[in-house]
Structure formats: C-alpha cells, structure tokens
PDB file of C-alpha atoms in Angstrom:
ATOM      1  CA  MET A   1       3.018  -5.135  -2.017  1.00 59.00           C
ATOM      2  CA  ARG A   2      -0.323  -6.873  -1.930  1.00 64.00           C
ATOM      3  CA  LEU A   3      -3.483  -4.777  -1.786  1.00 74.00           C
ATOM      4  CA  SER A   4      -6.057  -6.960  -0.093  1.00 81.00           C
ATOM      5  CA  THR A   5      -9.453  -6.632   1.530  1.00 87.00           C
ATOM      6  CA  ARG A   6      -7.660  -7.157   4.825  1.00 89.00           C
ATOM      7  CA  GLY A   7      -5.489  -4.092   4.166  1.00 89.00           C
ATOM      8  CA  ARG A   8      -8.458  -2.039   2.985  1.00 91.00           C
ATOM      9  CA  TYR A   9     -10.431  -2.860   6.135  1.00 93.00           C
ATOM     10  CA  ALA A  10      -7.432  -2.050   8.320  1.00 94.00           C
ATOM     11  CA  VAL A  11      -7.038   1.359   6.656  1.00 93.00           C
ATOM     12  CA  SER A  12     -10.785   2.032   7.057  1.00 92.00           C
ATOM     13  CA  ALA A  13     -10.630   1.163  10.743  1.00 93.00           C
ATOM     14  CA  MET A  14      -7.584   3.378  11.247  1.00 94.00           C
ATOM     15  CA  VAL A  15      -9.345   6.278   9.494  1.00 93.00           C
ATOM     16  CA  GLU A  16     -12.198   5.808  11.972  1.00 91.00           C
ATOM     17  CA  LEU A  17      -9.699   6.079  14.853  1.00 92.00           C
ATOM     18  CA  THR A  18      -8.194   9.190  13.273  1.00 92.00           C
ATOM     19  CA  ARG A  19     -11.561  10.891  13.115  1.00 88.00           C
ATOM     20  CA  ASN A  20     -11.906  10.350  16.865  1.00 82.00           C
ATOM     21  CA  VAL A  21      -8.457  11.630  17.902  1.00 82.00           C
ATOM     22  CA  GLY A  22      -8.721  13.822  20.987  1.00 80.00           C
ATOM     23  CA  LYS A  23     -11.960  12.177  22.040  1.00 85.00           C
ATOM     24  CA  ARG A  24     -12.405   9.016  24.049  1.00 87.00           C
ATOM     25  CA  PRO A  25     -10.910   5.699  22.883  1.00 90.00           C
ATOM     26  CA  VAL A  26     -12.906   3.931  20.164  1.00 91.00           C
ATOM     27  CA  THR A  27     -14.127   0.398  20.762  1.00 91.00           C
ATOM     28  CA  LEU A  28     -13.926  -2.281  18.098  1.00 92.00           C
ATOM     29  CA  ALA A  29     -17.705  -2.650  18.423  1.00 92.00           C
ATOM     30  CA  GLU A  30     -18.127   1.005  17.373  1.00 92.00           C
ATOM     31  CA  ILE A  31     -15.794   0.543  14.416  1.00 92.00           C
ATOM     32  CA  SER A  32     -17.602  -2.673  13.499  1.00 91.00           C
ATOM     33  CA  LYS A  33     -20.943  -0.894  13.460  1.00 92.00           C
ATOM     34  CA  SER A  34     -19.788   2.198  11.560  1.00 90.00           C
ATOM     35  CA  GLN A  35     -17.604   0.387   9.001  1.00 90.00           C
ATOM     36  CA  GLY A  36     -19.639  -2.794   8.575  1.00 91.00           C
ATOM     37  CA  ILE A  37     -16.704  -5.021   9.484  1.00 91.00           C
ATOM     38  CA  SER A  38     -17.233  -8.005  11.769  1.00 92.00           C
ATOM     39  CA  LEU A  39     -15.941  -7.663  15.314  1.00 92.00           C
ATOM     40  CA  SER A  40     -13.898 -10.880  15.139  1.00 93.00           C
ATOM     41  CA  TYR A  41     -12.234  -9.705  11.908  1.00 93.00           C
ATOM     42  CA  LEU A  42     -11.349  -6.359  13.510  1.00 93.00           C
ATOM     43  CA  GLU A  43      -9.753  -8.229  16.425  1.00 93.00           C
ATOM     44  CA  GLN A  44      -7.578 -10.091  13.918  1.00 92.00           C
ATOM     45  CA  LEU A  45      -6.591  -6.810  12.250  1.00 93.00           C
ATOM     46  CA  PHE A  46      -5.802  -4.890  15.422  1.00 93.00           C
ATOM     47  CA  ALA A  47      -3.467  -7.525  16.899  1.00 93.00           C
ATOM     48  CA  PRO A  48      -0.708  -6.991  14.296  1.00 94.00           C
ATOM     49  CA  MET A  49      -1.292  -3.224  14.296  1.00 94.00           C
ATOM     50  CA  ARG A  50      -0.731  -3.264  18.074  1.00 94.00           C
ATOM     51  CA  ARG A  51       2.485  -5.234  17.588  1.00 93.00           C
ATOM     52  CA  GLU A  52       3.671  -2.662  15.028  1.00 93.00           C
ATOM     53  CA  ASN A  53       2.891   0.172  17.489  1.00 94.00           C
ATOM     54  CA  LEU A  54       0.302   1.781  15.249  1.00 94.00           C
ATOM     55  CA  VAL A  55      -2.431   1.565  17.909  1.00 93.00           C
ATOM     56  CA  TYR A  56      -2.662   0.882  21.606  1.00 91.00           C
ATOM     57  CA  GLY A  57      -5.494  -0.383  23.745  1.00 90.00           C
ATOM     58  CA  VAL A  58      -7.014   1.376  26.733  1.00 90.00           C
ATOM     59  CA  ARG A  59      -8.469  -1.086  29.228  1.00 91.00           C
ATOM     60  CA  GLY A  60     -11.425  -0.747  31.511  1.00 86.00           C
ATOM     61  CA  PRO A  61     -14.707   1.140  31.314  1.00 87.00           C
ATOM     62  CA  GLY A  62     -14.554   3.680  28.522  1.00 84.00           C
ATOM     63  CA  GLY A  63     -11.671   1.729  26.979  1.00 87.00           C
ATOM     64  CA  GLY A  64     -10.980   1.045  23.364  1.00 90.00           C
ATOM     65  CA  TYR A  65      -8.230   1.868  20.916  1.00 91.00           C
ATOM     66  CA  ARG A  66      -6.239   4.997  20.151  1.00 92.00           C
ATOM     67  CA  LEU A  67      -3.563   5.794  17.604  1.00 92.00           C
ATOM     68  CA  ALA A  68      -0.092   5.149  19.021  1.00 93.00           C
ATOM     69  CA  LYS A  69       1.305   8.170  17.164  1.00 94.00           C
ATOM     70  CA  SER A  70       0.066  11.156  15.251  1.00 92.00           C
ATOM     71  CA  ALA A  71      -2.042  10.378  12.170  1.00 90.00           C
ATOM     72  CA  ASP A  72       0.375  12.360  10.013  1.00 92.00           C
ATOM     73  CA  GLN A  73       3.177  10.002  11.099  1.00 93.00           C
ATOM     74  CA  ILE A  74       1.355   6.832  10.056  1.00 94.00           C
ATOM     75  CA  THR A  75       1.275   5.924   6.366  1.00 93.00           C
ATOM     76  CA  VAL A  76      -1.123   3.705   4.463  1.00 93.00           C
ATOM     77  CA  ALA A  77       1.836   1.464   3.599  1.00 92.00           C
ATOM     78  CA  GLN A  78       2.639   0.945   7.292  1.00 93.00           C
ATOM     79  CA  ILE A  79      -0.935  -0.142   7.984  1.00 94.00           C
ATOM     80  CA  ILE A  80      -1.046  -2.547   5.042  1.00 93.00           C
ATOM     81  CA  MET A  81       2.395  -3.930   5.889  1.00 92.00           C
ATOM     82  CA  ALA A  82       1.286  -4.509   9.486  1.00 92.00           C
ATOM     83  CA  VAL A  83      -1.689  -6.657   8.506  1.00 91.00           C
ATOM     84  CA  ASP A  84      -0.451  -8.238   5.255  1.00 87.00           C
ATOM     85  CA  GLY A  85       3.323  -8.016   5.398  1.00 79.00           C
ATOM     86  CA  TYR A  86       5.395  -7.259   2.330  1.00 66.00           C
ATOM     87  CA  VAL A  87       4.248  -9.809  -0.188  1.00 53.00           C
ATOM     88  CA  GLY A  88       5.831  -8.386  -3.315  1.00 50.00           C
ATOM     89  CA  ALA A  89       7.265 -10.483  -6.090  1.00 42.00           C
ATOM     90  CA  ARG A  90      10.572 -12.022  -5.164  1.00 46.00           C
ATOM     91  CA  THR A  91      13.595 -11.610  -7.329  1.00 43.00           C
ATOM     92  CA  GLU A  92      16.469 -14.029  -7.461  1.00 47.00           C
ATOM     93  CA  GLN A  93      20.081 -12.975  -7.136  1.00 47.00           C
ATOM     94  CA  ASP A  94      21.977 -12.330 -10.363  1.00 46.00           C
ATOM     95  CA  THR A  95      22.970 -15.716 -11.748  1.00 48.00           C
ATOM     96  CA  GLY A  96      25.755 -14.296 -13.874  1.00 52.00           C
ATOM     97  CA  GLN A  97      24.027 -15.494 -17.022  1.00 55.00           C
ATOM     98  CA  PRO A  98      24.106 -12.951 -19.868  1.00 53.00           C
ATOM     99  CA  GLU A  99      20.331 -13.013 -20.424  1.00 60.00           C
ATOM    100  CA  ALA A 100      17.600 -13.414 -17.864  1.00 63.00           C
ATOM    101  CA  SER A 101      14.826 -15.850 -18.660  1.00 77.00           C
ATOM    102  CA  ASN A 102      11.387 -14.563 -19.549  1.00 81.00           C
ATOM    103  CA  GLU A 103      10.125 -15.632 -16.109  1.00 81.00           C
ATOM    104  CA  GLU A 104      12.930 -13.725 -14.365  1.00 83.00           C
ATOM    105  CA  GLN A 105      12.096 -10.649 -16.442  1.00 82.00           C
ATOM    106  CA  LYS A 106       8.457 -10.883 -15.411  1.00 81.00           C
ATOM    107  CA  GLN A 107       9.434 -11.271 -11.763  1.00 83.00           C
ATOM    108  CA  ALA A 108      11.700  -8.229 -11.985  1.00 83.00           C
ATOM    109  CA  VAL A 109       8.915  -6.113 -13.514  1.00 84.00           C
ATOM    110  CA  TRP A 110       6.399  -7.206 -10.856  1.00 84.00           C
ATOM    111  CA  ALA A 111       8.920  -6.653  -8.068  1.00 83.00           C
ATOM    112  CA  ASP A 112       9.577  -3.140  -9.348  1.00 84.00           C
ATOM    113  CA  LEU A 113       5.846  -2.459  -9.636  1.00 84.00           C
ATOM    114  CA  SER A 114       5.322  -3.695  -6.077  1.00 82.00           C
ATOM    115  CA  LYS A 115       8.083  -1.370  -4.916  1.00 85.00           C
ATOM    116  CA  GLN A 116       6.474   1.588  -6.691  1.00 86.00           C
ATOM    117  CA  VAL A 117       3.061   0.822  -5.162  1.00 85.00           C
ATOM    118  CA  TYR A 118       4.716   0.659  -1.745  1.00 86.00           C
ATOM    119  CA  GLU A 119       6.502   3.980  -2.315  1.00 87.00           C
ATOM    120  CA  LEU A 120       3.237   5.616  -3.371  1.00 89.00           C
ATOM    121  CA  LEU A 121       1.310   4.306  -0.361  1.00 89.00           C
ATOM    122  CA  ASN A 122       4.191   5.236   1.921  1.00 90.00           C
ATOM    123  CA  ARG A 123       3.662   8.898   0.946  1.00 91.00           C
ATOM    124  CA  ILE A 124      -0.036   8.863   1.858  1.00 92.00           C
ATOM    125  CA  THR A 125      -0.613   9.570   5.535  1.00 92.00           C
ATOM    126  CA  LEU A 126      -3.515   8.427   7.638  1.00 91.00           C
ATOM    127  CA  GLN A 127      -4.363  12.093   8.244  1.00 92.00           C
ATOM    128  CA  GLN A 128      -4.651  12.692   4.506  1.00 93.00           C
ATOM    129  CA  MET A 129      -6.999   9.722   4.224  1.00 89.00           C
ATOM    130  CA  ALA A 130      -9.143  10.978   7.109  1.00 88.00           C
ATOM    131  CA  ASP A 131      -9.256  14.494   5.632  1.00 88.00           C
ATOM    132  CA  GLY A 132     -10.223  13.050   2.262  1.00 84.00           C
ATOM    133  CA  SER A 133      -7.497  15.062   0.588  1.00 66.00           C
ATOM    134  CA  GLY A 134      -8.193  15.373  -3.115  1.00 46.00           C
ATOM    135  CA  GLU A 135      -4.479  15.392  -3.871  1.00 47.00           C
ATOM    136  CA  ILE A 136      -3.373  12.608  -1.563  1.00 51.00           C
ATOM    137  CA  ALA A 137       0.390  12.777  -1.165  1.00 41.00           C
ATOM    138  CA  THR A 138       0.516  15.207  -4.104  1.00 47.00           C
ATOM    139  CA  VAL A 139       0.941  12.282  -6.483  1.00 48.00           C
ATOM    140  CA  ARG A 140      -0.825  12.878  -9.765  1.00 42.00           C
ATOM    141  CA  GLY A 141      -1.798  10.097 -12.110  1.00 48.00           C
ATOM    142  CA  ASP A 142       0.696  11.163 -14.750  1.00 47.00           C
ATOM    143  CA  GLN A 143       3.532  11.013 -12.205  1.00 49.00           C
ATOM    144  CA  ALA A 144       2.600   7.411 -11.396  1.00 48.00           C
ATOM    145  CA  ALA A 145       2.391   6.616 -15.109  1.00 49.00           C
ATOM    146  CA  GLU A 146       5.843   8.121 -15.635  1.00 54.00           C
ATOM    147  CA  GLY A 147       7.244   5.746 -12.997  1.00 53.00           C
ATOM    148  CA  ILE A 148       5.651   2.782 -14.735  1.00 53.00           C
ATOM    149  CA  ASP A 149       6.951   4.026 -18.101  1.00 58.00           C
ATOM    150  CA  GLU A 150      10.467   4.287 -16.669  1.00 63.00           C
ATOM    151  CA  THR A 151      10.264   0.708 -15.378  1.00 57.00           C
ATOM    152  CA  ARG A 152       9.037  -0.593 -18.723  1.00 59.00           C
ATOM    153  CA  ASP A 153      11.680   1.388 -20.636  1.00 64.00           C
ATOM    154  CA  ARG A 154      14.471   0.114 -18.348  1.00 62.00           C
ATOM    155  CA  GLU A 155      13.295  -3.447 -18.937  1.00 60.00           C
ATOM    156  CA  ALA A 156      13.128  -2.875 -22.711  1.00 61.00           C
ATOM    157  CA  SER A 157      16.635  -1.430 -22.845  1.00 64.00           C
ATOM    158  CA  ARG A 158      17.964  -4.304 -20.747  1.00 60.00           C
ATOM    159  CA  THR A 159      16.459  -6.915 -23.073  1.00 58.00           C
ATOM    160  CA  GLY A 160      17.034  -4.939 -26.273  1.00 62.00           C
ATOM    161  CA  THR A 161      13.379  -5.090 -27.311  1.00 58.00           C
ATOM    162  CA  GLU A 162      10.600  -2.553 -27.602  1.00 57.00           C
ATOM    163  CA  PRO A 163       7.499  -3.404 -25.561  1.00 54.00           C
ATOM    164  CA  ALA A 164       4.336  -3.787 -27.630  1.00 47.00           C
ATOM    165  CA  HIS A 165       2.565  -1.055 -25.655  1.00 47.00           C
ATOM    166  CA  ASN A 166       5.275   1.463 -26.700  1.00 46.00           C
ATOM    167  CA  THR A 167       4.363   0.747 -30.312  1.00 42.00           C
ATOM    168  CA  TRP A 168       0.684   1.142 -29.439  1.00 41.00           C
ATOM    169  CA  ARG A 169       1.365   4.423 -27.589  1.00 42.00           C
ATOM    170  CA  ARG A 170       3.321   5.812 -30.577  1.00 42.00           C
ATOM    171  CA  THR A 171       0.399   4.962 -32.859  1.00 41.00           C
ATOM    172  CA  ALA A 172      -2.240   6.260 -30.451  1.00 45.00           C
ATOM    173  CA  ASN A 173      -0.498   9.606 -29.897  1.00 45.00           C
ATOM    174  CA  ARG A 174      -0.347  10.536 -33.616  1.00 43.00           C
TER     175      ARG A 174
END
C-alpha cells in the first residue's frame, strides 16, 4: 500500500466531511479553504471516492458533498485505496526452485509490509480520525513492531539466516 500526499489529502478532506455530518453538504471550495488544498486537486480526489461510494454529491443551491455511509463504516484504507489503488509490492508465483533469489526475498518482505500497513489502516475508521482518538484502532506501537518482527523472523527461518538487526537487538537489549 502506498502512502502518498494524494491519500493524505483525501483523508483530510474526508475528515472535514465527517466533522460536518448532520449539517448541510460541504462544498469543495469550503474544503479547499479550510484544508489548504487546491480546488482542482480536490475535484480529482473526489471523483474516485464517488465511484467507490464513499461520498455522494448534492446538486443545486446549497449543494456539496456528503459521506455515502457512516463515518465509522469508512476506513482510512478504503479512502487511500480509492484515490491511489493498491500499489503494494508484487510477488511472483512460486517457481518451484528450492531457494528464492535475493530480489524475490526483498519483494516478499515488502509485499508483507504493504499488507500489514493496509491491515493497520483498515482498522482505523474515519470517525476515529475525526475524533482525534489517541488510541486509533487500539493499535499500539509495540503491536505493530511485533508484526514486523514476525515477518522478519519468518523470512529468516525460510532462508536459514539471522537478520543483522536481530543481532543488533540482542546486543542492544543486554
């Protein structure tokens, strides 16, 4: 999963819509002014979010955009996927060779990391972002680190080597 400025701006705009739920529709001009994002850029962001049924437009005087569903049913991952797509590292099918090349190992690690980032962002709702929850999606830093450790350890056991940072961690924790 790619974390881009485009995704960040889309999430910021959606948070702005969330803060106005129950009020009148929000125009892109209002979002542009409050978030400091150009109007033409917002138009580019809202088109794919409309296609993914995250927002809908209200036409006419007093028109603008509203959330298409409840803010607690929309995740940060859905927003980013709508505007950026899933651009994680690609992994090739198993070639049947006994050992994967170094490049294939790197791709597998990055693909797994992309998956973990997606899973994390898929647990964070738009409502949590708007509320500024201190414990967004109840994911603590050490839980995320454990997931990364598991990925690294799986890769090390598959290749039969110990990653250099495991040696460093053993030394640092003495």
